Amino acid sequence: GVLWQGRDLTVYDIDPDEDYVFKAGRRGYLFNLLLKPLAGYTFTEDTVVKVNNQTAQWEFRDAGDGSIAILYWFNVPGTLLKTVNVSLAAPVAGEAPSYTPTCAPNSKISFCRWNDTNKKIMSWYDVTGGFQKKIDPDSGYLFEPGHTYKAIICISPDPGYYLAYNGSTSGYLNGEKMTYTGMDDKPDWLTYTFSYTFPATEKTDI
């Protein structure tokens, strides 16, 4: 039989019954093929196995029938995104937070929720005084005077493109460098999360 596995930060099986599409820039795909010798033939330690004329790793199976498992890694070419740029309305006292970051046309990225608990594709936090409080996007919250706010944005690459696995893809918000906070390794894509802390909003004159 044949088994395909994806290898990124972890190794995962690819369900043959799903309409899976190979993704560019992944760390690799493992082709796992089981072979049983015909009657009168055996595999030995000197057996050389090649896939597409390239030497492949193989190992004996503990099945008692002389069969072997062939293991071969494929890579899908893609274009590395070294830098991503996004725009977002900065906090203004008395105004509601924007939850619609944008990117330039042909930037090869999109925005995504990094977990199922998030209502939006990004989150706002009030980090005034060193404390961190998440803002509920459905609360009707308005930015407060003299407060400091942090935005967290999740970015996903378009098909054919990928983000660096070592966290080296740089992100900029309104031209200012964001802080890389982590990645999420999904079977369909590798996402980045970035954060950016805006200057405190202006205080209201008394």
mmCIF file of C-alpha atoms in Angstrom:
data_model
loop_
_atom_site.group_PDB
_atom_site.id
_atom_site.type_symbol
_atom_site.label_atom_id
_atom_site.label_comp_id
_atom_site.label_asym_id
_atom_site.label_seq_id
_atom_site.Cartn_x
_atom_site.Cartn_y
_atom_site.Cartn_z
ATOM 1 C CA GLY A 1 0.000 0.000 0.000
ATOM 2 C CA VAL A 2 0.913 3.672 -0.266
ATOM 3 C CA LEU A 3 0.888 6.258 2.530
ATOM 4 C CA TRP A 4 1.545 9.978 2.128
ATOM 5 C CA GLN A 5 2.561 12.082 5.102
ATOM 6 C CA GLY A 6 3.223 15.795 5.425
ATOM 7 C CA ARG A 7 6.207 17.001 7.421
ATOM 8 C CA ASP A 8 6.282 20.480 8.863
ATOM 9 C CA LEU A 9 6.781 21.208 12.545
ATOM 10 C CA THR A 10 5.136 17.815 13.045
ATOM 11 C CA VAL A 11 4.426 14.807 10.817
ATOM 12 C CA TYR A 12 0.803 14.138 9.890
ATOM 13 C CA ASP A 13 -0.963 11.514 7.786
ATOM 14 C CA ILE A 14 -2.756 12.594 4.622
ATOM 15 C CA ASP A 15 -6.190 10.989 4.374
ATOM 16 C CA PRO A 16 -6.483 9.378 0.911
ATOM 17 C CA ASP A 17 -10.220 10.050 0.956
ATOM 18 C CA GLU A 18 -9.747 13.810 1.301
ATOM 19 C CA ASP A 19 -9.213 16.165 -1.613
ATOM 20 C CA TYR A 20 -5.789 17.157 -0.339
ATOM 21 C CA VAL A 21 -3.656 19.441 -2.514
ATOM 22 C CA PHE A 22 0.124 19.580 -2.097
ATOM 23 C CA LYS A 23 1.252 22.879 -0.602
ATOM 24 C CA ALA A 24 4.236 24.924 -1.696
ATOM 25 C CA GLY A 25 7.020 25.540 0.758
ATOM 26 C CA ARG A 26 6.130 22.791 3.198
ATOM 27 C CA ARG A 27 9.079 21.044 4.805
ATOM 28 C CA GLY A 28 8.329 17.942 2.801
ATOM 29 C CA TYR A 29 6.015 15.092 1.942
ATOM 30 C CA LEU A 30 6.844 11.500 2.824
ATOM 31 C CA PHE A 31 6.033 8.835 0.239
ATOM 32 C CA ASN A 32 5.709 5.500 2.049
ATOM 33 C CA LEU A 33 5.356 2.444 -0.181
ATOM 34 C CA LEU A 34 5.159 -1.173 0.969
ATOM 35 C CA LEU A 35 6.730 -3.785 -1.332
ATOM 36 C CA LYS A 36 6.579 -7.562 -1.106
ATOM 37 C CA PRO A 37 8.992 -9.693 -3.174
ATOM 38 C CA LEU A 38 7.674 -12.154 -5.719
ATOM 39 C CA ALA A 39 8.002 -15.854 -5.007
ATOM 40 C CA GLY A 40 11.617 -16.954 -5.279
ATOM 41 C CA TYR A 41 13.018 -13.472 -4.633
ATOM 42 C CA THR A 42 14.132 -11.691 -1.469
ATOM 43 C CA PHE A 43 15.265 -8.252 -0.395
ATOM 44 C CA THR A 44 18.680 -8.098 1.288
ATOM 45 C CA GLU A 45 20.654 -5.483 3.148
ATOM 46 C CA ASP A 46 22.414 -4.701 -0.147
ATOM 47 C CA THR A 47 19.189 -3.954 -1.994
ATOM 48 C CA VAL A 48 19.191 -0.442 -3.491
ATOM 49 C CA VAL A 49 15.837 1.281 -3.921
ATOM 50 C CA LYS A 50 15.387 4.326 -6.139
ATOM 51 C CA VAL A 51 12.439 6.679 -6.543
ATOM 52 C CA ASN A 52 12.543 8.867 -9.656
ATOM 53 C CA ASN A 53 16.137 7.667 -10.083
ATOM 54 C CA GLN A 54 17.049 8.966 -6.612
ATOM 55 C CA THR A 55 18.192 6.610 -3.852
ATOM 56 C CA ALA A 56 15.461 6.162 -1.252
ATOM 57 C CA GLN A 57 15.559 5.032 2.340
ATOM 58 C CA TRP A 58 13.962 1.697 3.100
ATOM 59 C CA GLU A 59 13.552 -0.701 5.997
ATOM 60 C CA PHE A 60 12.383 -4.267 6.559
ATOM 61 C CA ARG A 61 8.864 -4.676 7.880
ATOM 62 C CA ASP A 62 8.174 -6.947 10.808
ATOM 63 C CA ALA A 63 5.512 -8.846 8.867
ATOM 64 C CA GLY A 64 7.276 -12.164 8.315
ATOM 65 C CA ASP A 65 6.824 -12.009 4.546
ATOM 66 C CA GLY A 66 10.099 -10.324 3.575
ATOM 67 C CA SER A 67 8.367 -7.073 2.663
ATOM 68 C CA ILE A 68 9.981 -3.653 2.945
ATOM 69 C CA ALA A 69 8.779 -0.098 3.448
ATOM 70 C CA ILE A 70 10.186 2.551 1.100
ATOM 71 C CA LEU A 71 10.508 6.042 2.548
ATOM 72 C CA TYR A 72 11.168 9.009 0.280
ATOM 73 C CA TRP A 73 10.792 12.740 0.930
ATOM 74 C CA PHE A 74 9.477 15.091 -1.727
ATOM 75 C CA ASN A 75 9.491 18.884 -1.585
ATOM 76 C CA VAL A 76 7.027 21.160 -3.355
ATOM 77 C CA PRO A 77 8.689 24.308 -4.734
ATOM 78 C CA GLY A 78 7.359 27.659 -3.610
ATOM 79 C CA THR A 79 8.306 31.289 -3.111
ATOM 80 C CA LEU A 80 9.452 32.403 0.331
ATOM 81 C CA LEU A 81 7.848 35.592 1.626
ATOM 82 C CA LYS A 82 10.667 37.445 3.358
ATOM 83 C CA THR A 83 8.579 40.498 4.273
ATOM 84 C CA VAL A 84 4.863 41.166 4.703
ATOM 85 C CA ASN A 85 3.214 44.575 4.990
ATOM 86 C CA VAL A 86 -0.198 45.348 6.426
ATOM 87 C CA SER A 87 -2.175 48.468 7.263
ATOM 88 C CA LEU A 88 -4.548 49.108 10.165
ATOM 89 C CA ALA A 89 -6.266 52.172 11.575
ATOM 90 C CA ALA A 90 -4.406 53.320 14.692
ATOM 91 C CA PRO A 91 -6.304 53.756 17.979
ATOM 92 C CA VAL A 92 -7.995 57.132 18.459
ATOM 93 C CA ALA A 93 -9.685 58.003 21.743
ATOM 94 C CA GLY A 94 -13.456 57.821 21.430
ATOM 95 C CA GLU A 95 -13.418 55.687 18.283
ATOM 96 C CA ALA A 96 -14.150 51.968 17.909
ATOM 97 C CA PRO A 97 -11.334 49.535 17.109
ATOM 98 C CA SER A 98 -10.964 48.447 13.505
ATOM 99 C CA TYR A 99 -10.920 44.698 12.912
ATOM 100 C CA THR A 100 -10.193 44.922 9.196
ATOM 101 C CA PRO A 101 -6.457 45.029 8.499
ATOM 102 C CA THR A 102 -5.556 45.356 4.843
ATOM 103 C CA CYS A 103 -2.657 44.448 2.605
ATOM 104 C CA ALA A 104 -1.560 45.770 -0.728
ATOM 105 C CA PRO A 105 -2.733 44.058 -3.927
ATOM 106 C CA ASN A 106 -0.515 41.159 -4.964
ATOM 107 C CA SER A 107 1.014 40.960 -1.490
ATOM 108 C CA LYS A 108 0.451 37.169 -1.513
ATOM 109 C CA ILE A 109 -1.002 37.012 1.998
ATOM 110 C CA SER A 110 -4.383 36.872 3.668
ATOM 111 C CA PHE A 111 -5.592 37.210 7.250
ATOM 112 C CA CYS A 112 -6.907 34.360 9.375
ATOM 113 C CA ARG A 113 -8.115 33.460 12.842
ATOM 114 C CA TRP A 114 -5.351 31.603 14.690
ATOM 115 C CA ASN A 115 -7.808 29.705 16.890
ATOM 116 C CA ASP A 116 -11.514 28.911 16.915
ATOM 117 C CA THR A 117 -12.242 31.115 19.936
ATOM 118 C CA ASN A 118 -11.399 34.313 18.088
ATOM 119 C CA LYS A 119 -14.396 36.118 16.634
ATOM 120 C CA LYS A 120 -12.311 38.178 14.225
ATOM 121 C CA ILE A 121 -9.177 37.789 12.109
ATOM 122 C CA MET A 122 -7.307 39.927 14.640
ATOM 123 C CA SER A 123 -7.501 40.928 18.299
ATOM 124 C CA TRP A 124 -7.085 44.104 20.312
ATOM 125 C CA TYR A 125 -5.710 44.288 23.847
ATOM 126 C CA ASP A 126 -5.629 47.149 26.325
ATOM 127 C CA VAL A 127 -2.099 46.941 27.754
ATOM 128 C CA THR A 128 -2.138 50.123 29.806
ATOM 129 C CA GLY A 129 0.120 50.006 32.870
ATOM 130 C CA GLY A 130 1.626 46.660 31.924
ATOM 131 C CA PHE A 131 -1.648 44.777 32.265
ATOM 132 C CA GLN A 132 -3.268 42.992 29.323
ATOM 133 C CA LYS A 133 -7.016 42.832 28.787
ATOM 134 C CA LYS A 134 -8.581 41.488 25.611
ATOM 135 C CA ILE A 135 -11.252 43.674 24.042
ATOM 136 C CA ASP A 136 -14.472 41.933 23.054
ATOM 137 C CA PRO A 137 -15.256 43.006 19.475
ATOM 138 C CA ASP A 138 -18.999 42.750 20.199
ATOM 139 C CA SER A 139 -18.922 44.926 23.320
ATOM 140 C CA GLY A 140 -19.183 48.291 21.583
ATOM 141 C CA TYR A 141 -15.861 49.287 23.125
ATOM 142 C CA LEU A 142 -14.384 52.680 22.329
ATOM 143 C CA PHE A 143 -10.706 53.500 22.727
ATOM 144 C CA GLU A 144 -10.071 55.378 25.966
ATOM 145 C CA PRO A 145 -7.917 58.503 26.320
ATOM 146 C CA GLY A 146 -4.370 57.899 27.540
ATOM 147 C CA HIS A 147 -4.546 54.131 27.091
ATOM 148 C CA THR A 148 -2.067 51.904 25.280
ATOM 149 C CA TYR A 149 -3.308 49.243 22.886
ATOM 150 C CA LYS A 150 -1.792 46.206 21.225
ATOM 151 C CA ALA A 151 -2.988 44.567 18.015
ATOM 152 C CA ILE A 152 -2.401 40.887 17.231
ATOM 153 C CA ILE A 153 -2.734 39.809 13.615
ATOM 154 C CA CYS A 154 -2.565 36.353 12.049
ATOM 155 C CA ILE A 155 -1.211 36.043 8.507
ATOM 156 C CA SER A 156 -1.458 33.161 6.053
ATOM 157 C CA PRO A 157 0.413 32.846 2.726
ATOM 158 C CA ASP A 158 -1.373 32.496 -0.591
ATOM 159 C CA PRO A 159 -1.028 29.239 -2.583
ATOM 160 C CA GLY A 160 2.467 28.904 -4.025
ATOM 161 C CA TYR A 161 4.035 31.030 -1.286
ATOM 162 C CA TYR A 162 5.233 30.285 2.223
ATOM 163 C CA LEU A 163 6.495 31.876 5.431
ATOM 164 C CA ALA A 164 9.899 30.984 6.865
ATOM 165 C CA TYR A 165 9.928 28.159 9.398
ATOM 166 C CA ASN A 166 12.525 29.867 11.585
ATOM 167 C CA GLY A 167 10.345 32.934 12.176
ATOM 168 C CA SER A 168 12.531 35.140 9.985
ATOM 169 C CA THR A 169 9.761 36.510 7.751
ATOM 170 C CA SER A 170 9.427 40.138 8.840
ATOM 171 C CA GLY A 171 6.093 41.890 9.289
ATOM 172 C CA TYR A 172 5.382 45.617 9.140
ATOM 173 C CA LEU A 173 2.246 47.458 10.213
ATOM 174 C CA ASN A 174 1.760 50.959 8.836
ATOM 175 C CA GLY A 175 5.479 50.903 8.005
ATOM 176 C CA GLU A 176 6.555 50.000 11.555
ATOM 177 C CA LYS A 177 8.063 46.619 12.337
ATOM 178 C CA MET A 178 5.801 44.206 14.189
ATOM 179 C CA THR A 179 6.910 41.653 16.769
ATOM 180 C CA TYR A 180 6.842 38.025 15.667
ATOM 181 C CA THR A 181 4.992 36.067 18.360
ATOM 182 C CA GLY A 182 4.737 32.560 16.917
ATOM 183 C CA MET A 183 3.524 30.258 14.200
ATOM 184 C CA ASP A 184 0.799 27.674 13.831
ATOM 185 C CA ASP A 185 1.546 24.606 11.766
ATOM 186 C CA LYS A 186 -1.612 23.436 10.030
ATOM 187 C CA PRO A 187 -1.953 20.703 7.382
ATOM 188 C CA ASP A 188 -3.018 23.339 4.861
ATOM 189 C CA TRP A 189 -0.697 26.227 5.713
ATOM 190 C CA LEU A 190 1.791 27.721 8.103
ATOM 191 C CA THR A 191 0.514 30.888 9.736
ATOM 192 C CA TYR A 192 2.344 33.661 11.588
ATOM 193 C CA THR A 193 1.082 35.812 14.400
ATOM 194 C CA PHE A 194 2.461 39.306 14.837
ATOM 195 C CA SER A 195 1.833 41.903 17.518
ATOM 196 C CA TYR A 196 2.234 45.653 17.497
ATOM 197 C CA THR A 197 1.807 48.063 20.404
ATOM 198 C CA PHE A 198 0.632 51.514 19.393
ATOM 199 C CA PRO A 199 1.607 54.716 21.205
ATOM 200 C CA ALA A 200 -0.849 55.718 23.926
ATOM 201 C CA THR A 201 -3.920 57.553 22.728
ATOM 202 C CA GLU A 202 -4.088 61.254 23.435
ATOM 203 C CA LYS A 203 -5.555 62.266 26.760
ATOM 204 C CA THR A 204 -8.663 64.347 26.831
ATOM 205 C CA ASP A 205 -8.152 67.900 28.050
ATOM 206 C CA ILE A 206 -9.965 68.672 31.300
#
